[in-house]
Coordinates of C-alpha atoms in Angstrom, one line a residue:
M12 CA -45.7 21.3 20.2
A13 CA -42.9 22.9 22.3
C14 CA -42.2 19.6 23.8
R15 CA -42.0 17.8 20.5
F16 CA -39.6 20.5 19.3
T17 CA -37.3 20.3 22.3
S18 CA -37.3 16.6 22.1
S19 CA -36.3 16.7 18.5
Y20 CA -33.8 19.4 19.1
S21 CA -32.2 17.3 22.0
S22 CA -31.9 14.3 19.7
W23 CA -30.4 16.3 16.9
I24 CA -27.9 18.1 19.1
G25 CA -26.9 14.8 20.6
N26 CA -26.2 13.1 17.2
V27 CA -24.2 16.1 16.1
A28 CA -22.1 16.0 19.3
C29 CA -21.4 12.4 18.8
A30 CA -20.4 12.9 15.2
M31 CA -18.1 15.8 16.1
L32 CA -16.3 13.8 18.6
L33 CA -15.8 10.9 16.4
L34 CA -14.5 13.2 13.6
L35 CA -11.9 14.5 16.0
A36 CA -10.8 11.1 17.1
G37 CA -10.4 9.9 13.6
C38 CA -10.8 6.5 12.3
G39 CA -7.6 5.2 13.8
Q40 CA -5.4 2.5 12.7
K41 CA -6.5 -0.7 11.1
P42 CA -6.1 -3.4 13.7
A43 CA -3.6 -6.0 12.6
A44 CA -4.8 -9.5 12.1
P45 CA -4.8 -11.6 15.3
H46 CA -2.3 -14.0 13.7
A47 CA 0.0 -11.3 12.4
E48 CA 3.5 -11.9 13.6
R49 CA 5.0 -9.0 15.5
M50 CA 8.4 -7.8 15.1
A51 CA 10.4 -7.6 18.5
A52 CA 13.2 -5.4 19.5
P53 CA 16.7 -7.3 19.8
E54 CA 17.0 -9.4 22.8
A55 CA 19.9 -9.1 25.3
G56 CA 22.9 -10.7 23.6
Q57 CA 21.7 -10.2 20.1
E58 CA 23.8 -8.0 17.8
N59 CA 22.0 -6.4 14.9
E60 CA 23.8 -5.2 11.9
A61 CA 21.3 -4.7 9.2
G62 CA 17.6 -4.3 10.0
Q63 CA 15.2 -5.8 7.6
E64 CA 11.5 -5.2 7.1
N65 CA 8.8 -6.8 5.2
E66 CA 5.6 -5.3 4.0
A67 CA 3.5 -6.8 6.7
G68 CA 5.5 -4.7 9.2
Q69 CA 7.9 -7.3 10.5
E70 CA 11.5 -6.4 10.8
N71 CA 14.4 -8.9 11.1
E72 CA 17.9 -8.2 12.0
A73 CA 20.2 -9.8 9.6
G74 CA 23.5 -10.5 11.4
Q75 CA 22.0 -11.1 14.8
E76 CA 23.9 -13.6 16.8
N77 CA 22.1 -16.8 17.8
E78 CA 22.3 -18.6 21.0
A79 CA 25.1 -21.0 19.9
G80 CA 27.2 -17.9 19.3
Q81 CA 27.2 -18.2 15.7
E82 CA 26.7 -15.1 13.6
N83 CA 24.6 -15.1 10.4
E84 CA 25.7 -13.2 7.5
A85 CA 23.7 -10.1 6.5
S86 CA 21.3 -10.7 3.7
P87 CA 22.2 -9.5 0.3
G88 CA 19.4 -6.9 0.2
S89 CA 20.5 -5.1 3.4
A90 CA 22.5 -1.9 3.4
D91 CA 25.3 -3.5 5.5
S92 CA 25.7 -6.6 3.4
S93 CA 29.2 -7.4 2.6
T94 CA 28.5 -10.0 -0.1
A95 CA 26.3 -8.9 -3.0
S96 CA 24.9 -11.1 -5.6
P97 CA 26.7 -11.1 -9.0
A98 CA 25.4 -8.0 -11.1
S99 CA 25.2 -10.3 -14.2
Q100 CA 22.8 -12.8 -12.6
V101 CA 20.1 -13.8 -15.1
T102 CA 16.5 -14.5 -14.1
S103 CA 14.4 -17.0 -15.9
F104 CA 10.7 -16.4 -16.0
P105 CA 8.1 -19.3 -16.1
A106 CA 5.6 -19.1 -18.9
T107 CA 2.2 -17.8 -18.0
V108 CA -0.4 -20.6 -17.5
T109 CA -3.6 -19.9 -19.3
E110 CA -5.3 -23.3 -20.2
F111 CA -6.0 -26.0 -17.7
P112 CA -9.3 -27.5 -18.8
E113 CA -8.5 -30.9 -17.1
M114 CA -8.4 -29.2 -13.7
A115 CA -12.3 -29.1 -13.6
A116 CA -12.6 -32.5 -12.0
M117 CA -9.2 -32.5 -10.0
P118 CA -9.4 -32.4 -6.3
M119 CA -7.7 -29.3 -4.4
E120 CA -4.6 -31.2 -3.6
A121 CA -3.8 -31.8 -7.3
M122 CA -4.7 -28.2 -8.2
V123 CA -1.9 -26.8 -6.2
E124 CA 1.7 -27.5 -7.3
T125 CA 4.7 -27.5 -4.9
P126 CA 6.4 -24.1 -5.2
Q127 CA 9.6 -24.6 -7.3
S128 CA 11.8 -22.1 -5.4
L129 CA 11.9 -21.0 -1.8
A130 CA 11.5 -17.5 -0.4
P131 CA 14.8 -16.0 0.5
A132 CA 15.5 -14.8 4.0
P133 CA 13.4 -11.6 4.5
S134 CA 15.5 -8.6 3.5
L135 CA 15.4 -4.8 3.0
P136 CA 14.7 -3.0 -0.2
A137 CA 17.8 -1.6 -1.9
G138 CA 19.2 1.5 -0.2
A139 CA 17.4 0.8 3.0
V140 CA 19.4 1.3 6.2
R141 CA 19.0 0.5 9.9
E142 CA 21.3 2.4 12.1
A143 CA 22.8 0.7 15.2
G144 CA 20.5 1.3 18.2
A145 CA 17.7 2.8 16.1
Q146 CA 14.1 1.5 16.6
F147 CA 13.2 2.0 13.1
T148 CA 14.6 1.4 9.5
T149 CA 14.9 4.2 6.9
V150 CA 13.6 3.0 3.5
E151 CA 14.6 5.0 0.3
V152 CA 11.7 5.3 -2.1
L153 CA 12.3 6.9 -5.5
Y154 CA 9.4 8.7 -7.0
A155 CA 8.2 10.5 -10.0
T156 CA 5.2 12.9 -10.0
D157 CA 3.4 15.6 -12.1
R158 CA 1.9 17.1 -9.1
A159 CA 2.4 20.9 -8.5
R160 CA 4.7 22.0 -5.7
R161 CA 3.1 23.6 -2.7
G162 CA 4.1 27.2 -2.0
K163 CA 5.4 26.1 1.4
A164 CA 8.4 23.7 2.2
F165 CA 7.6 20.4 3.9
A166 CA 8.4 21.7 7.4
E167 CA 6.1 24.7 6.9
V168 CA 3.3 22.6 5.7
Q169 CA 3.6 20.6 9.0
V170 CA 3.2 23.7 11.0
A171 CA 0.1 24.8 8.9
D172 CA -1.5 21.4 9.3
H173 CA -0.9 21.6 13.1
Q174 CA -2.5 24.9 13.3
R175 CA -5.4 23.9 11.2
T176 CA -6.1 21.0 13.5
Q177 CA -6.0 23.4 16.5
I178 CA -8.6 25.7 14.8
V179 CA -10.9 22.7 14.1
C180 CA -10.7 21.5 17.7
Y181 CA -11.6 24.9 19.2
A182 CA -14.3 25.4 16.7
V183 CA -15.9 22.1 17.7
L184 CA -15.5 23.1 21.3
A185 CA -17.3 26.4 20.7
F186 CA -20.1 24.6 19.0
L187 CA -20.7 22.2 21.7
V188 CA -20.5 24.8 24.5
G189 CA -23.0 26.9 22.5
S190 CA -25.3 23.8 22.1
A191 CA -25.1 23.1 25.7
L192 CA -26.1 26.7 26.7
L193 CA -29.0 26.5 24.3
S194 CA -30.1 23.3 25.9
F195 CA -30.1 24.8 29.3
L196 CA -32.3 27.7 28.0
L197 CA -34.7 25.2 26.5
K198 CA -34.8 23.6 29.8
Q199 CA -33.3 20.3 28.5
L200 CA -31.0 19.9 31.4
Q201 CA -29.9 16.2 30.6
T202 CA -29.0 17.2 27.2
G203 CA -27.1 20.2 28.3
L204 CA -25.2 18.3 31.0
S205 CA -24.2 15.7 28.4
L206 CA -23.0 18.4 25.9
L207 CA -20.9 20.0 28.8
F208 CA -19.4 16.6 29.5
V209 CA -18.5 16.1 25.8
S210 CA -17.3 19.9 25.6
A211 CA -15.0 19.1 28.6
A212 CA -13.5 16.1 26.9
V213 CA -13.0 18.1 23.6
G214 CA -11.5 20.9 25.6
C215 CA -9.0 18.6 27.1
I216 CA -8.1 17.2 23.7
A217 CA -7.7 20.7 22.3
I218 CA -5.5 21.8 25.2
V219 CA -3.3 18.7 25.2
F220 CA -2.9 18.9 21.4
S221 CA -2.0 22.6 21.6
V222 CA 0.6 21.8 24.2
F223 CA 2.0 18.4 23.2
G224 CA 0.9 18.0 19.6
E225 CA 3.6 19.9 17.8
P226 CA 5.6 17.9 15.3
Q227 CA 8.2 15.7 16.8
V228 CA 9.7 14.9 13.5
I229 CA 10.8 17.8 11.4
K230 CA 10.4 17.0 7.7
Q231 CA 12.7 18.3 5.0
G232 CA 12.2 19.0 1.3
V233 CA 9.5 19.7 -1.1
A234 CA 5.7 19.1 -0.5
Y235 CA 3.2 18.5 -3.3
S236 CA -0.5 19.4 -3.8
G237 CA -3.3 17.9 -5.9
E238 CA -2.8 20.4 -8.7
R239 CA -1.2 19.6 -12.0
G240 CA 2.5 20.2 -12.6
E241 CA 5.5 19.2 -14.6
L242 CA 7.1 15.7 -14.3
V243 CA 9.7 15.8 -11.8
R244 CA 11.8 13.1 -10.1
G245 CA 13.2 12.6 -6.7
V246 CA 13.9 10.4 -3.6
C247 CA 12.0 10.0 -0.3
Q248 CA 13.1 8.8 3.1
V249 CA 10.6 6.8 4.9
T250 CA 11.1 5.3 8.4
V251 CA 9.3 2.1 9.4
P252 CA 9.2 1.2 13.1
A253 CA 10.6 -2.0 14.4
T254 CA 7.1 -2.7 15.9
H255 CA 5.6 -2.6 12.4
R256 CA 2.9 -5.2 11.7
P257 CA 2.3 -6.9 8.4
G258 CA -0.4 -5.2 6.3
T259 CA -0.5 -2.1 8.3
I260 CA 0.5 1.6 7.8
E261 CA 0.8 2.7 11.4
R262 CA -0.5 6.4 11.9
P263 CA -1.2 8.5 14.9
S264 CA -4.7 8.3 16.4
L265 CA -6.5 10.1 19.2
L266 CA -8.1 6.8 20.0
R267 CA -4.7 5.7 21.1
F268 CA -3.9 9.1 22.7
E269 CA -1.3 9.7 20.0
L270 CA -1.1 13.4 18.9
R271 CA 2.0 13.4 16.7
E272 CA 4.0 11.2 14.5
D273 CA 6.7 9.0 16.3
Q274 CA 9.3 7.1 14.3
Q275 CA 9.3 4.3 16.9
K276 CA 5.6 3.7 16.4
H277 CA 4.5 5.0 13.0
I278 CA 5.5 4.9 9.3
V279 CA 6.8 8.4 8.7
L280 CA 7.9 10.3 5.5
T281 CA 10.7 12.3 6.7
A282 CA 12.1 13.9 3.5
A283 CA 11.3 14.4 -0.1
T284 CA 14.0 15.7 -2.3
E285 CA 13.8 16.5 -6.0
L286 CA 16.6 15.4 -8.3
T287 CA 17.6 16.4 -11.7
A288 CA 16.9 13.8 -14.5
D289 CA 20.6 12.9 -14.7
T290 CA 21.1 12.7 -10.9
F291 CA 17.9 10.6 -10.6
R292 CA 19.2 8.2 -13.4
T293 CA 22.5 7.9 -11.8
H294 CA 21.1 7.1 -8.3
L295 CA 18.6 4.7 -9.7
S296 CA 21.3 2.7 -11.6
E297 CA 23.4 2.6 -8.5
L298 CA 20.5 1.1 -6.4
V299 CA 19.7 -1.3 -9.1
E300 CA 23.3 -2.4 -9.4
S301 CA 23.4 -3.1 -5.6
S302 CA 20.2 -5.2 -5.5
P303 CA 20.6 -8.9 -5.7
K304 CA 18.2 -9.3 -8.6
R305 CA 18.7 -6.0 -10.3
D306 CA 14.9 -5.4 -10.2
V307 CA 12.6 -2.5 -9.8
M308 CA 8.9 -2.2 -8.5
V309 CA 6.7 0.7 -9.7
F310 CA 3.6 1.5 -7.5
I311 CA 0.9 3.6 -9.0
H312 CA -1.7 4.7 -6.5
G313 CA -5.5 5.2 -7.0
Y314 CA -8.2 7.8 -6.4
N315 CA -8.3 9.8 -3.1
V316 CA -4.6 9.5 -2.3
E317 CA -2.1 12.3 -1.3
F318 CA 1.5 12.3 -2.3
E319 CA 2.7 11.4 1.4
S320 CA 0.2 8.6 1.5
A321 CA 1.4 7.1 -1.8
V322 CA 5.0 7.1 -0.7
R323 CA 4.2 5.6 2.8
R324 CA 2.3 2.8 0.9
T325 CA 5.2 2.1 -1.4
A326 CA 7.6 1.7 1.4
Q327 CA 5.1 -0.6 3.2
I328 CA 4.7 -3.0 0.3
A329 CA 8.3 -3.0 -0.4
V330 CA 9.1 -3.9 3.2
D331 CA 6.3 -6.4 3.8
L332 CA 6.7 -8.6 0.6
P333 CA 9.8 -8.3 1.2
F334 CA 11.1 -6.8 -2.0
E335 CA 14.9 -6.5 -2.3
G336 CA 14.9 -4.3 -5.4
V337 CA 14.3 -0.6 -5.9
P338 CA 10.8 0.6 -4.9
V339 CA 9.6 3.5 -6.9
C340 CA 6.3 5.4 -6.5
Y341 CA 4.6 7.2 -9.4
S342 CA 2.1 9.9 -7.9
W343 CA -0.3 11.6 -10.3
P344 CA -2.3 14.7 -9.1
S345 CA -5.2 13.0 -7.1
Q346 CA -7.1 15.5 -5.0
G347 CA -6.8 13.3 -1.8
S348 CA -10.5 13.8 -1.2
L349 CA -13.7 11.7 -1.4
L350 CA -15.4 14.5 -3.3
G351 CA -12.7 14.8 -5.8
Y352 CA -13.6 11.7 -7.9
T353 CA -14.5 13.4 -11.1
I354 CA -11.2 15.6 -10.9
D355 CA -9.2 12.5 -10.2
E356 CA -10.7 10.8 -13.3
N357 CA -9.6 13.7 -15.4
N358 CA -6.1 13.8 -14.0
A359 CA -5.6 10.0 -14.2
E360 CA -6.1 10.3 -18.0
W361 CA -4.1 13.5 -18.1
T362 CA -1.0 12.0 -16.4
T363 CA -0.8 9.1 -19.1
A364 CA 1.8 11.0 -21.2
H365 CA 4.1 11.6 -18.1
L366 CA 3.7 8.0 -16.9
K367 CA 4.4 6.6 -20.4
Q368 CA 7.6 8.8 -20.5
F369 CA 8.7 7.7 -17.0
L370 CA 8.2 3.9 -17.7
L371 CA 10.2 4.2 -20.9
E372 CA 13.0 5.9 -19.0
L373 CA 13.0 3.0 -16.5
V374 CA 13.2 0.4 -19.3
E375 CA 15.9 2.2 -21.3
E376 CA 18.0 3.8 -18.5
S377 CA 17.7 1.9 -15.2
G378 CA 19.9 -1.0 -16.1
A379 CA 17.2 -3.3 -14.4
Q380 CA 16.8 -6.9 -15.4
S381 CA 13.2 -6.9 -14.2
I382 CA 10.8 -4.1 -14.0
N383 CA 7.5 -4.7 -12.2
V384 CA 4.4 -2.5 -12.1
I385 CA 1.6 -2.8 -9.5
A386 CA -1.4 -0.2 -10.0
H387 CA -4.3 0.2 -7.8
S388 CA -7.9 1.2 -8.5
M389 CA -7.9 4.3 -10.7
G390 CA -4.3 4.2 -11.2
N391 CA -4.9 1.3 -13.6
R392 CA -6.5 3.8 -16.0
A393 CA -3.3 5.8 -16.3
M394 CA -1.2 2.4 -16.3
T395 CA -3.2 0.7 -19.0
L396 CA -3.5 3.7 -21.4
A397 CA 0.4 4.4 -21.0
I398 CA 1.2 0.7 -21.8
Q399 CA -1.3 0.6 -24.7
Q400 CA 0.8 3.6 -26.1
L401 CA 4.1 2.0 -25.4
S402 CA 2.8 -1.2 -27.1
A403 CA 1.8 0.7 -30.2
Q404 CA 5.3 2.2 -30.6
R405 CA 7.2 -1.0 -29.8
S406 CA 8.7 -3.2 -32.5
P407 CA 6.9 -6.5 -33.0
D408 CA 9.9 -8.6 -32.4
A409 CA 11.2 -6.6 -29.4
P410 CA 11.5 -8.4 -26.0
P411 CA 9.0 -7.6 -23.2
M412 CA 9.5 -4.4 -21.6
F413 CA 8.1 -5.4 -18.1
D414 CA 8.4 -8.6 -16.0
R415 CA 5.3 -8.7 -13.8
V416 CA 2.4 -6.4 -14.1
V417 CA -0.4 -6.5 -11.4
L418 CA -3.8 -4.8 -11.6
A419 CA -5.2 -4.6 -8.2
A420 CA -8.9 -3.7 -7.9
P421 CA -8.8 -1.9 -11.3
D422 CA -11.4 0.9 -11.6
V423 CA -11.4 0.3 -15.4
D424 CA -14.3 -0.4 -17.7
A425 CA -14.4 -4.3 -17.8
E426 CA -15.2 -4.5 -21.6
R427 CA -12.5 -2.0 -22.6
F428 CA -10.1 -3.9 -20.5
S429 CA -10.8 -7.1 -22.3
R430 CA -10.8 -5.6 -25.8
D431 CA -8.4 -2.7 -25.6
F432 CA -6.0 -3.0 -22.8
A433 CA -5.4 -6.7 -22.1
P434 CA -3.7 -7.4 -25.5
P435 CA -1.1 -4.6 -25.2
L436 CA -0.4 -5.6 -21.7
L437 CA 0.4 -9.3 -22.7
E438 CA 2.6 -8.0 -25.6
V439 CA 4.9 -5.9 -23.4
S440 CA 4.8 -8.0 -20.2
Q441 CA 6.1 -11.5 -19.2
H442 CA 3.2 -12.1 -16.8
V443 CA -0.1 -10.2 -16.1
T444 CA -2.2 -10.6 -12.9
L445 CA -5.6 -9.2 -12.2
Y446 CA -7.0 -9.2 -8.7
A447 CA -10.8 -8.8 -8.4
S448 CA -13.2 -8.9 -5.3
S449 CA -17.0 -9.0 -4.9
D450 CA -16.5 -7.2 -1.6
D451 CA -15.2 -4.1 -3.2
R452 CA -17.9 -1.5 -2.4
A453 CA -15.8 1.3 -4.0
L454 CA -15.9 -0.4 -7.4
L455 CA -19.6 -1.1 -6.9
A456 CA -20.2 2.6 -6.4
S457 CA -18.1 3.4 -9.5
K458 CA -20.1 0.9 -11.5
R459 CA -23.3 2.8 -10.6
V460 CA -21.7 6.1 -11.6
H461 CA -20.5 4.8 -14.9
G462 CA -23.3 2.3 -15.7
H463 CA -21.0 -0.6 -16.6
P464 CA -19.1 -3.2 -14.6
R465 CA -15.4 -2.6 -13.5
A466 CA -12.5 -5.0 -14.2
G467 CA -11.9 -5.3 -10.5
E468 CA -15.3 -6.8 -9.7
S469 CA -15.9 -10.4 -9.0
G470 CA -19.0 -12.5 -9.0
S471 CA -21.2 -12.6 -12.2
N472 CA -19.0 -9.6 -13.5
L473 CA -15.7 -11.4 -13.2
T474 CA -13.3 -10.4 -15.9
V475 CA -11.5 -13.4 -17.4
V476 CA -9.1 -12.9 -20.4
P477 CA -6.9 -15.6 -22.0
G478 CA -3.3 -14.9 -21.0
V479 CA -4.2 -12.8 -17.9
E480 CA -4.3 -14.7 -14.6
T481 CA -7.5 -13.5 -12.8
I482 CA -7.5 -14.0 -9.0
D483 CA -10.7 -13.7 -7.0
V484 CA -9.8 -12.4 -3.5
S485 CA -13.4 -12.1 -2.2
G486 CA -13.5 -12.5 1.5
I487 CA -10.0 -11.5 2.5
D488 CA -10.8 -7.8 3.2
L489 CA -13.2 -7.2 6.0
S490 CA -12.9 -3.4 5.9
L491 CA -15.7 -0.9 5.3
L492 CA -15.0 -0.5 1.7
G493 CA -13.0 -3.6 0.8
H494 CA -10.8 -1.7 -1.6
S495 CA -7.3 -1.7 -0.1
Y496 CA -6.8 -5.5 0.2
Y497 CA -3.7 -5.2 -2.0
G498 CA -1.7 -3.9 0.8
D499 CA -3.7 -4.6 4.0
S500 CA -4.2 -8.4 3.8
E501 CA -1.4 -10.7 4.8
S502 CA -2.9 -13.4 2.4
M503 CA -2.7 -11.1 -0.5
L504 CA 0.9 -10.1 0.5
R505 CA 1.9 -13.6 0.4
D506 CA 0.5 -14.1 -3.0
L507 CA 2.1 -11.0 -4.3
Y508 CA 5.4 -12.4 -2.9
G509 CA 4.8 -15.5 -5.0
I510 CA 4.4 -13.2 -8.0
F511 CA 7.3 -10.7 -7.4
G512 CA 9.6 -12.7 -5.2
N513 CA 9.4 -16.3 -6.6
R514 CA 8.1 -15.4 -10.0
L515 CA 5.6 -18.2 -9.8
P516 CA 2.4 -18.6 -12.0
A517 CA -0.9 -19.0 -10.3
A518 CA -0.8 -22.9 -10.8
Q519 CA 2.2 -23.0 -8.6
R520 CA 1.0 -20.8 -5.7
H521 CA -1.6 -21.5 -3.1
L522 CA -4.7 -20.9 -5.1
Q523 CA -7.8 -22.9 -6.2
A524 CA -8.4 -23.4 -9.8
M525 CA -11.9 -22.3 -10.8
H526 CA -14.0 -22.2 -13.9
T527 CA -16.5 -19.6 -15.3
I528 CA -19.8 -20.7 -16.9
Q529 CA -17.9 -20.3 -20.2
Q530 CA -15.2 -22.7 -18.9
M531 CA -12.7 -19.9 -18.7
L532 CA -10.1 -20.5 -16.0
Y533 CA -9.5 -18.3 -13.1
W534 CA -8.2 -18.6 -9.6
Q535 CA -9.4 -18.2 -6.0
L536 CA -7.4 -17.0 -3.1
T537 CA -8.7 -19.4 -0.5
Q538 CA -5.6 -19.8 1.7
P539 CA -6.5 -20.2 5.4
M540 CA -4.6 -18.2 7.9
P541 CA -3.7 -20.5 10.9
P542 CA -3.7 -19.2 14.5
H543 CA -0.4 -17.5 15.6
G544 CA 2.2 -20.0 16.3
Q545 CA 0.7 -22.7 14.3
S546 CA 1.3 -24.1 10.7
L547 CA -0.8 -25.0 7.7
P548 CA -1.6 -28.7 7.1
P549 CA 1.0 -30.4 4.7
Q550 CA -1.3 -30.1 1.7
Q551 CA -1.7 -26.3 2.3
A552 CA 1.7 -25.5 3.2
F553 CA 3.0 -22.2 1.8
V554 CA 6.5 -20.8 1.8
S555 CA 6.0 -17.6 3.8
P556 CA 8.5 -14.5 3.5
F557 CA 7.4 -13.6 7.1
P558 CA 9.8 -14.8 9.9
A559 CA 8.5 -16.4 13.0
A560 CA 8.4 -14.1 16.0
P561 CA 11.4 -14.7 18.4
T562 CA 10.5 -16.8 21.5
R563 CA 10.9 -14.9 24.7

C-alpha cells in the first residue's frame, strides 16, 4: 500500500513540476511560416530614408539606393515622403459579386480573374516614422476605448508586473524544493533528485529575471483595465522591429532566453496618450489628409484580449497588409482572461452604444473617403449591433457609410446574423466579407455553450447570405485553437490586402468558387504558398504586397 502511494505521489509530483516549468516558460512566439520573407537591415551602401513595414512583419526602406546608384523616391505613405497623392483623389469601388451560377462547371483557371490593379509598393501607415539608424519603425495607432483607467500609470504597471512575475517564480521554486524534500523523506530518491534539478533550473531563471529582467523600455501614458469606463480617445506609439516577420507579433519568451521587451526584436507599445475629443478629431483629420487614399481602418478585437494586445495587433495588421491609411483600434472592456467569457459577452453588448457613437464620429468628422472595419470573434457582436442601430437611423437614400466591412471568425449566432445583421450591413457598406473556418475550435466551444452554430463556422454550418462574400479559410491556421488566422496567416493577409488595398471582389482574388447544397455561392481560400524564393505557377499568380528579401 505504501509502495503504491509513493509511486502515485512521485508521478503526481513529476507532472506538477513539468506543468510549473512550462507555465514559467510560456507558450513562446508563434513560429513564422518557413516561406515567410524576412526583412533585413540595410546593407552597406544603402541609404534608408523612410522605413516601411507590412503586417507580415517585413520592413522595406523606401528611398534606399540601388546598385546602379539610382535613388528611389519614398513611397507616398511614408513619413518622409516628399510627394503626397492629391487629397481630392476619388476611389471607385467595384460592385459586390453575388451570383455566379454558371461557375459550377467551370475549371479553376476560369474561376479566377486576373486582378485589375496591382499592389502599390509596400508602405507605412499614416503617421508612421522610421528614424535614421533605428532598428525599428514607430507606428501611430489611434484608439477609442470605454475601459476604465488603471490606478497606476503605464510605467508603474510595468514595475508591478515585473514584481508579480518575480513572486510567481519564487513561489514555484519554493513548491519544487518542498516537493523534493518530501520525496527524500518518502525515500523516492530518483523523484527527489529530479525535482532538485528542476528547482535549480527554476532558481537560475528567477535569479536571472530578478537581475536582468527589469523593463528596458519605459512606457509612458495611461494604462487601462478590463473594467467598464467612459468612452475616451487617444493615440498610441507602437514600435515594430526591422526583423519583424509576416503574421507574427514578436514577444519576449523564456524559451528564447528573453526576459524583457526589446524594440529591436519585439513589437512594443511604448506610449498611450489620451486626447480630448477636439484634439483627437484634429489629429485624425491631419493623418487622413496626409494618407494617399484618405482611408481609415478600424480594428475591433474579440474575447480574452487586453488593451495592449489589441493595439499591438492593430499595428501589426496595418504594417503587414500594408495599409497606408490611418489605423484605429476600438478596445472594449474584455477581461483578457480565458475565464472571463461570460463577462466579456455582457461587455461586448454593453459597449455597443459607445462603438456606434465612435463610428458615427469617424464617418462625419474624419474627412476620410473610405472607412473600413474589421472585427474579430466576439468583437463582431458589438460591431453588428452598432451597425444595425446606425442603419435604422440612416436615411434610405443616404450613401453607404463604410467601404469594406470584414467579419473574421464571428462569434455571432448564425441565424441571427443571416436574419438580423446581414441586411443592415449591406445597407451601410460597399462590400461585406465573412471569413469562416471548420478548424476554429474556439467557435466550436462557443457553439456548445450557446447550443447553436456560430457565423464563423464552416463545414455543414457555413453561413452564406446573398450579398455577403463568405470565404472558407479552413486549413490555413494550424495553431491549437485555429482562431487567430485573420492576423497570423500570410495567405489570409494577402487576401485581406486584396480587399482593403486593391478593393477587389472575391471573383478577382485568388479564390476558388464553390457552391452549397442549395447552390449558394461561396469562396474558398486555396492559394498554395510556394517555398521561399520560388513563385507560383502562372495560373495561380497573385500580386503580393510583400517584397522579396534582399539578396546577400
